[in-house]
Each structure stands twice: as structure tokens, then as C-alpha cells.
Tab-separated table of C-alpha atoms and ligand atoms in Angstrom:
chain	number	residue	atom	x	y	z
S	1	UNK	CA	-88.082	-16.115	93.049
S	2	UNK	CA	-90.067	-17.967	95.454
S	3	UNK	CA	-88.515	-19.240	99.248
S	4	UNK	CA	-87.412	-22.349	97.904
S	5	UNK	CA	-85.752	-21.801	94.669
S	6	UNK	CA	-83.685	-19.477	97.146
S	7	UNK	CA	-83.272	-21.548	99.737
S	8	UNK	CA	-81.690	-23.891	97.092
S	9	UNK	CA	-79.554	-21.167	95.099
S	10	UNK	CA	-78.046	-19.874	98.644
S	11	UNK	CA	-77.082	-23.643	99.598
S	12	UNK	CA	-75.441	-24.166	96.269
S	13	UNK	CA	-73.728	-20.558	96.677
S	14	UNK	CA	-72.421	-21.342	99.767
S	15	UNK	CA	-70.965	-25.146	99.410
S	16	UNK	CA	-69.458	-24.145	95.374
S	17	UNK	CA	-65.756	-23.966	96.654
S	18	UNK	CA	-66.071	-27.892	98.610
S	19	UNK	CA	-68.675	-28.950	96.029
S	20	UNK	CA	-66.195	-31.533	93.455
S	21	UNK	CA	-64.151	-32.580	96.456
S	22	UNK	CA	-67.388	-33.686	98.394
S	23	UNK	CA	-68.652	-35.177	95.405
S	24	UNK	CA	-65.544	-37.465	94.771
S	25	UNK	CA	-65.682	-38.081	98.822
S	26	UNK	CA	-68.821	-39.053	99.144
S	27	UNK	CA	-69.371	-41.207	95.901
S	28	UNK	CA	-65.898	-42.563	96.105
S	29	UNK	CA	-65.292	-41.134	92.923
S	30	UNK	CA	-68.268	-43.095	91.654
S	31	UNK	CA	-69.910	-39.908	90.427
S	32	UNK	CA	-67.716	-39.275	87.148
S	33	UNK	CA	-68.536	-42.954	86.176
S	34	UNK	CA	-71.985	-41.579	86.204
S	35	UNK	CA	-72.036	-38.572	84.399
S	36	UNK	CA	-69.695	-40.524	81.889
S	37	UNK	CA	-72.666	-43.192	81.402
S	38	UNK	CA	-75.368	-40.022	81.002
S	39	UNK	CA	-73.132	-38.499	78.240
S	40	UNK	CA	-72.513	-41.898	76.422
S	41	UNK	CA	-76.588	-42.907	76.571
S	42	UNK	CA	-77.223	-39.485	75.057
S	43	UNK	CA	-74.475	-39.942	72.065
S	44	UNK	CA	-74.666	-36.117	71.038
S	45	UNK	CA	-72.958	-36.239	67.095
S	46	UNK	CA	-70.582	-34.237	65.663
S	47	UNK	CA	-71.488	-30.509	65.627
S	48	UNK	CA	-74.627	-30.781	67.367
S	49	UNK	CA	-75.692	-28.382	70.492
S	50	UNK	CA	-76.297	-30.090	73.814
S	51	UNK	CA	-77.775	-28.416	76.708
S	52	UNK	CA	-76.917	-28.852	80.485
S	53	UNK	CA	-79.365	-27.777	82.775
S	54	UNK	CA	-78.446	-27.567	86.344
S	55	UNK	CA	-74.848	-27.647	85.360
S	56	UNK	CA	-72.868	-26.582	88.261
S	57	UNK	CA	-69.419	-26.615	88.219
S	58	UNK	CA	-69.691	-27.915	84.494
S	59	UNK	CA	-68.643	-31.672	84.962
S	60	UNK	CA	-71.224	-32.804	82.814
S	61	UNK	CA	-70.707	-30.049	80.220
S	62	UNK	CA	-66.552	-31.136	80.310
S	63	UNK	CA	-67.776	-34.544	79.786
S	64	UNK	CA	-69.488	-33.738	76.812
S	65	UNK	CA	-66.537	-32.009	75.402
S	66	UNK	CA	-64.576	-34.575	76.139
S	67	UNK	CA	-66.184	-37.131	74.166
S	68	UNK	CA	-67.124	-34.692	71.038
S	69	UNK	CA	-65.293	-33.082	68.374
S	70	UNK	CA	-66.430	-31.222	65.699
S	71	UNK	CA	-68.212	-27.857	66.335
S	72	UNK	CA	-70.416	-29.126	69.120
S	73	UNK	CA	-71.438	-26.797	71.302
S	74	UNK	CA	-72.628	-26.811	74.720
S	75	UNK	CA	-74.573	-24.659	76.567
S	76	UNK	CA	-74.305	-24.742	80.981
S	77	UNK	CA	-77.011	-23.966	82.701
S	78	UNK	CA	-77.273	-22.529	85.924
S	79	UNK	CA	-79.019	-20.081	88.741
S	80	UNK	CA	-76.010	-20.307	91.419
S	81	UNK	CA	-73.392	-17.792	90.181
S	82	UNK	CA	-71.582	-19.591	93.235
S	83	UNK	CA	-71.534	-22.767	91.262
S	84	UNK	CA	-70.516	-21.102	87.740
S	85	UNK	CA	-67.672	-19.138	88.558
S	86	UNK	CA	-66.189	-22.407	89.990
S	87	UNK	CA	-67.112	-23.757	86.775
S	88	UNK	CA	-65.799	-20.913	84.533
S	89	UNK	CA	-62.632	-21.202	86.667
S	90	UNK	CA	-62.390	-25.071	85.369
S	91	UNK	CA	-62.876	-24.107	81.650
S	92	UNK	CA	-60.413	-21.268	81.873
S	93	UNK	CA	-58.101	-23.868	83.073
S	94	UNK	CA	-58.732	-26.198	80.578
S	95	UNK	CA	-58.827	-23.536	77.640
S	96	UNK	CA	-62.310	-24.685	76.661
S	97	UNK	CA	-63.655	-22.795	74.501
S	98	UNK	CA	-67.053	-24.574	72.916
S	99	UNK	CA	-69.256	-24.421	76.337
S	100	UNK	CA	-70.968	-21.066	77.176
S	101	UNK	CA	-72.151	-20.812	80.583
S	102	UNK	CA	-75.509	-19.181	81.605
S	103	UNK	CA	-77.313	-17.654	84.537
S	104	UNK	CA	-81.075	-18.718	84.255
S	105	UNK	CA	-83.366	-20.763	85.873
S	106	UNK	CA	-84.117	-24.183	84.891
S	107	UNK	CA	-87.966	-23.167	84.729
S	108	UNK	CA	-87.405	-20.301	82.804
S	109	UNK	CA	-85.083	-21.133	79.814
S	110	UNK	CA	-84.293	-18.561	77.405
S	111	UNK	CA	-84.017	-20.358	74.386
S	112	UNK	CA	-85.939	-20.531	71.400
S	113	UNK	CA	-88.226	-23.537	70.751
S	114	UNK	CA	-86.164	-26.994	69.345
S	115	UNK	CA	-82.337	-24.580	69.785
S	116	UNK	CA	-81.167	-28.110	71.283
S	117	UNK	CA	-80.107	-31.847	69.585
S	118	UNK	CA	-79.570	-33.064	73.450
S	119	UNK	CA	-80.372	-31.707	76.967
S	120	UNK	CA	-78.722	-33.227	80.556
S	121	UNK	CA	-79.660	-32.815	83.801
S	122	UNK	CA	-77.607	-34.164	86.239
S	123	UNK	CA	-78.561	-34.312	90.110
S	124	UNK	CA	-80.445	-30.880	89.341
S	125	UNK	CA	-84.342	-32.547	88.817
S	126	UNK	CA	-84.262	-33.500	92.421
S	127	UNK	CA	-83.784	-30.071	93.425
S	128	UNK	CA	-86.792	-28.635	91.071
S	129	UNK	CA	-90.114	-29.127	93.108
S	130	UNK	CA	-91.961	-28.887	90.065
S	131	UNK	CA	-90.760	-31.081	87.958
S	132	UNK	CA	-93.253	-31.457	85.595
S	133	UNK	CA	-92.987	-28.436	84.269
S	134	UNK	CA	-88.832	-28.224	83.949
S	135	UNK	CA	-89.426	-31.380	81.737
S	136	UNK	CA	-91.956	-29.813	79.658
S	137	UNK	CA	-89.397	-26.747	79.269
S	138	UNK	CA	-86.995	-29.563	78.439
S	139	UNK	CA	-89.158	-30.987	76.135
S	140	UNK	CA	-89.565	-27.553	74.260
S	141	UNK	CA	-86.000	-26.146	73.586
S	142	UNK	CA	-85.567	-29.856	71.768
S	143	UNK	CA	-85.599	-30.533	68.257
S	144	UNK	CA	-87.770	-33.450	66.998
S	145	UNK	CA	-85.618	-36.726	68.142
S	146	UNK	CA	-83.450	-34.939	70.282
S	147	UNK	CA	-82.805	-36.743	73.593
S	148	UNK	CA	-83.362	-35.991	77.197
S	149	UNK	CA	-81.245	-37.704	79.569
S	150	UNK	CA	-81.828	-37.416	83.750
S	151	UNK	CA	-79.483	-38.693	86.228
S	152	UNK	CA	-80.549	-38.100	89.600
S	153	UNK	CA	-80.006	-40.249	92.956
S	154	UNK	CA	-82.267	-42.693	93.834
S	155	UNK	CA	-82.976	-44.711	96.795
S	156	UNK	CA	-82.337	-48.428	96.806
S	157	UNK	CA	-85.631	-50.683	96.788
S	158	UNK	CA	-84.975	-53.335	98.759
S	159	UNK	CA	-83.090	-55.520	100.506
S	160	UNK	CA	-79.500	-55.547	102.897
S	161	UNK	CA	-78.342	-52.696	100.686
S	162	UNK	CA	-80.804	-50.619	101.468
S	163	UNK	CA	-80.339	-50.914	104.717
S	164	UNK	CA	-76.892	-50.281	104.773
S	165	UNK	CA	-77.364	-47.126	102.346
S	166	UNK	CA	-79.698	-45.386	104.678
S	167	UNK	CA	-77.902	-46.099	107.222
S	168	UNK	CA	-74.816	-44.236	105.839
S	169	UNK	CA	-76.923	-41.764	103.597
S	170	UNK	CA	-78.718	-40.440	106.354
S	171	UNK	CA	-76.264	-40.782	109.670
S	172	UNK	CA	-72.484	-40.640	108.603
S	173	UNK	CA	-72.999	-38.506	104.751
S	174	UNK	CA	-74.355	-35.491	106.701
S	175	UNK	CA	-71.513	-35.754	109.269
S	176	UNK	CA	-68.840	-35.756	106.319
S	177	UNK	CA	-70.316	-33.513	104.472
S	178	UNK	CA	-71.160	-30.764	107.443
S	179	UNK	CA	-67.720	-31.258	108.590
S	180	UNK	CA	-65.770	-30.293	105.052
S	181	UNK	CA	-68.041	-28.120	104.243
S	182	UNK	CA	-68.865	-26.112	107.223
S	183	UNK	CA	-72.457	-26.256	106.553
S	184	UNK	CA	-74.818	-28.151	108.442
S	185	UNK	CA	-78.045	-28.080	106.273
S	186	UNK	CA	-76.750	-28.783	103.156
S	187	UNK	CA	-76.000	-32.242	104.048
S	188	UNK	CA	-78.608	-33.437	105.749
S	189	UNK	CA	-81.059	-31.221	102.869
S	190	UNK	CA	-79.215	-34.321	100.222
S	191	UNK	CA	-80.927	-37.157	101.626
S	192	UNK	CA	-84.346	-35.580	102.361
S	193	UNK	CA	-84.561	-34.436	98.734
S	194	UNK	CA	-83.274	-37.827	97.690
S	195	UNK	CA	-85.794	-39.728	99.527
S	196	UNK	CA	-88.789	-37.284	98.602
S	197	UNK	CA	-87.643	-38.017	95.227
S	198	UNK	CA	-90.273	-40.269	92.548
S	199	UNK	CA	-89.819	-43.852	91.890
S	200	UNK	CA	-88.310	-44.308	88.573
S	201	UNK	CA	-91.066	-45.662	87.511
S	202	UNK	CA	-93.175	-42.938	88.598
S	203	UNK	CA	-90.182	-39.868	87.262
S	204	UNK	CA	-90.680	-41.867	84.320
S	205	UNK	CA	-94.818	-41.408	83.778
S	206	UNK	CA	-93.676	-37.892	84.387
S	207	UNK	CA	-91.624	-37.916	81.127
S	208	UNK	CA	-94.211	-39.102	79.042
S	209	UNK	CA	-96.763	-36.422	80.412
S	210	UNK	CA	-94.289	-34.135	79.337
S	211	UNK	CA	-94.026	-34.942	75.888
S	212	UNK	CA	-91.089	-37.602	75.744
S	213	UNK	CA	-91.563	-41.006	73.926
S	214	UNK	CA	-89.288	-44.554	74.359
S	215	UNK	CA	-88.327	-43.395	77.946
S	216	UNK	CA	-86.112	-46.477	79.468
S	217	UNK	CA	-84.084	-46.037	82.797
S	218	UNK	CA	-80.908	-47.831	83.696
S	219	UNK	CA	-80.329	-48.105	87.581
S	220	UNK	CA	-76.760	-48.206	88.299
S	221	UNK	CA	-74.557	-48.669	91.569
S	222	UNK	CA	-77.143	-51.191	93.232
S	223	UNK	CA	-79.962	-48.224	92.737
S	224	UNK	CA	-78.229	-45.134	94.240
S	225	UNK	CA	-78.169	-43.401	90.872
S	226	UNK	CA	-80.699	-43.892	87.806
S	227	UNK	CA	-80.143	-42.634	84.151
S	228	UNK	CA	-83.481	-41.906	82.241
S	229	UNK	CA	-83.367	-41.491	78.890
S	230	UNK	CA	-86.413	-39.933	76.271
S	231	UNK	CA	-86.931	-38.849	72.876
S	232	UNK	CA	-88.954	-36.114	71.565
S	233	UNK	CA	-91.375	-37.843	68.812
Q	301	LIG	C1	-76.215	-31.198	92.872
Q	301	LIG	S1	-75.789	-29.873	91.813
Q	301	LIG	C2	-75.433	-30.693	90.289
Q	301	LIG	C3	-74.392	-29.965	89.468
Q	301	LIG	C4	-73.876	-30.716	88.243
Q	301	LIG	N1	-74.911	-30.991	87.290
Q	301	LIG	C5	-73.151	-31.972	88.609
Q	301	LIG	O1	-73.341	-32.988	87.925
Q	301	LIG	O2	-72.335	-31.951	89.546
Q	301	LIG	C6	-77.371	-29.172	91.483
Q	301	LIG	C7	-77.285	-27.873	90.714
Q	301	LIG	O3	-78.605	-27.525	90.297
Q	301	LIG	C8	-78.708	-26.123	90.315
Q	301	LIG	N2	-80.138	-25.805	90.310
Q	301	LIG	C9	-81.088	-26.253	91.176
Q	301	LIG	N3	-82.298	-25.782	90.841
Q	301	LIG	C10	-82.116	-25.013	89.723
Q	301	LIG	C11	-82.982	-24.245	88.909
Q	301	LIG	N4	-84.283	-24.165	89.173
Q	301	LIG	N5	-82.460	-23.595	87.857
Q	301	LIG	C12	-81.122	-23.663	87.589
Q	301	LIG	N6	-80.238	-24.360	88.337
Q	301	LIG	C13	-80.728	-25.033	89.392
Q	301	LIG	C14	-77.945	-25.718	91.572
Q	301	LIG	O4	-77.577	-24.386	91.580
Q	301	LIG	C15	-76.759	-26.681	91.511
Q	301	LIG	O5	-75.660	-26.117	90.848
């Protein structure tokens, strides 16, 4: 692994036990409203396999469960063992038994070609520096019409709000955040990655490099969070 990917892995290692309660904190809660929006745009059917890259402490992959029945089975993705034992922990709780958790890395996948009807990635692209090829490895383990769906956060364009948001994205976030979670970089590593992050326009053009056709995005929360959606042809 190169400096970065474990600079990355060790961060998520280390803030896995404050991780969901920071989330909730921060977002006000306003991060399961997300991930429920990702799940609904990607409408996985009855019995089909979905795949959640990046999948941390398996919110996304719960969510999927949640609104699925059938055999559908789901597949969590992740290279923080941190992360996945706090998300194994959740799915022992919850006696779910259709999601199968996975130590990889998101570059690397160790599927076969078109394994998937649906991958997610939820606040995991941003973390990726190359992201072009994750997509394309995305765009690979899909079957023909299967759907990609990204949710990642994104910086308000213009305007008051954006103001406002930076203000408290970049000052008072990484004083929360240090504070619960006894970390200092890991808060103040959010917004830089946020704000190094493409336009959705320009994540989008990545897509379709990749591979993906009809890519739309939906920006929700004023901006702070964008769903994009493709299709493999
Ligand atoms: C911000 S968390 C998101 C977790 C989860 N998807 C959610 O919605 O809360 C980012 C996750 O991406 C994982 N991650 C980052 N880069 C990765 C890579 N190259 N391969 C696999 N996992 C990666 C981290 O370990 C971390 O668990």
C-alpha cells in the first residue's frame, strides 16, 4: 500500500468506535436521510446482489436490507478492519444475515467481472485519490444496466450559505470532531478532502470516462451532499 491509502486506513482505524455518533453530530442526523435517498435512487429488486464499497460501519449496507426482501444479497466493502468490526458488531446485533463483509481495497476488488446488479459508495470516493480508476473497477464488477450510485460531500456553490458552511465546516466541525474523538487530524483531514473534491459536474465527466451512461446528480441539503447516479450500457 502506498503512504496515503495508509494514512487513510489508520485514520479510519482509529476514529471506528466515535465514527456513527460523530456522524449523527455533525450532520444533525441529516446523514441517514442521505444514505436513505442513495439506496432509493438505486432501487436494487428483489434477489439481486448490491455492492457497497467503502462501507464502513455498514449503514449503507443496513439500508439496503432494510428496504429489500427476497434473497438480496449484499456485499460490504472495506480496507479498515477498524471500521468492520464496528460494523460486524451492528449486524450481529441486528441478526442480519444477507450482508457479507469484506477486507479489500476499493482499487483492487476481488470479484469477477458483472458479479453485481448495483454498487454504492458512500462518502468513500472522496477518500480515493484516484478516482478514475475505482469507477472503472466499479464499472467492471457490474452487470449490463446495473447502477452506480455516489454520494459524497460537496461544497456549496454560492451564495450566504456558503459562507456560513465554510465557516462552520472548516472552524467549529474540526473542533467537535477533535474533541469527541480525540483525534486532531481526522477532522480537519474532512474538509480538506471535501474541498479538493471535483465539481459535480466535473465527478460526473469522470463517470462517463469510466464507462457509465445517463449519469444525473441530485444535490441535496443546499449542496453539502450530492447523489450521482449511472448505468452501465
Ligand atoms: C467516511 S467513511 C464512509 C463509511 C460508510 N460508507 C458510511 O456511509 O458511513 C469512508 C470509508 O471508506 C473507507 N475507504 C477509504 N478508501 C478506501 C479504499 N481504497 N478501499 C476500501 N475502503 C476505503 C474507509 O476505511 C472508511 O471506512
Amino acid at each position: 500500500m502506498n503512504k496515503e491509502l495508509d494514512f487513510v486506513k489508520e485514520m479510519f482505524d482509529r476514529i471506528a468506535p466515535r465514527y456513527d455518533f460523530l456522524n449523527r453530530l455533525l450532520s444533525l442526523r441529516q446523514d441517514t436521510v442521505w444514505r436513505n435517498q442513495m439506496v432509493r435512487a438505486v432501487s436494487p429488486e428483489k434477489n439481486s446482489r448490491v455492492l457497497d464499497v467503502a462501507c464502513g460501519t455498514c449503514d449503507v449496507s443496513l439500508e439496503i436490507s432494510s428496504h429489500l426482501s427476497g434473497n438480496t444479497r449484499t456485499v460490504g466493502l472495506d480496507f479498515s478492519f477498524g471500521m468492520l468490526r464496528l460494523g460486524q458488531q451492528k449486524l450481529v446485533k441486528k441478526k442480519n444475515k444477507s450482508i457479507a463483509l469484506l477486507n479489500a481495497d476499493a482499487l483492487d476488488l476481488p470479484f469477477k467481472p458483472a458479479m453485481f446488479n448495483a454498487v454504492c459508495i458512500a462518502f468513500g470516493i472522496r477518500n480515493i485519490m484516484d478516482r478514475q480508476r475505482a469507477c472503472k473497477a466499479f464499472f467492471d464488477v457490474l452487470e449490463s444496466r446495473g447502477r452506480l450510485a455516489v454520494l459524497e460531500l460537496t461544497t456549496p456553490e454560492k451564495g450566504v450559505f456558503r459562507s456560513l458552511y465554510l465557516l462552520y465546516f472548516q472552524k467549529i466541525l474540526p473542533l467537535i470532531g477533535s474533541f469527541f474523538s480525540n483525534d486532531n487530524n481526522a477532522y480537519s483531514y474532512l474538509p480538506d478532502s471535501v474541498l479538493k473534491f471535483p465539481s459535480p459536474i466535473e465527478f460526473s465527466k469522470l463517470m462517463q470516462k469510466a464507462g457509465f451512461k445517463n449519469i444525473c446528480f441530485k444535490q441535496m441539503t443546499f449542496g453539502i451532499v450530492t447523489l450521482f447516479i449511472g448505468q452501465k450500457p
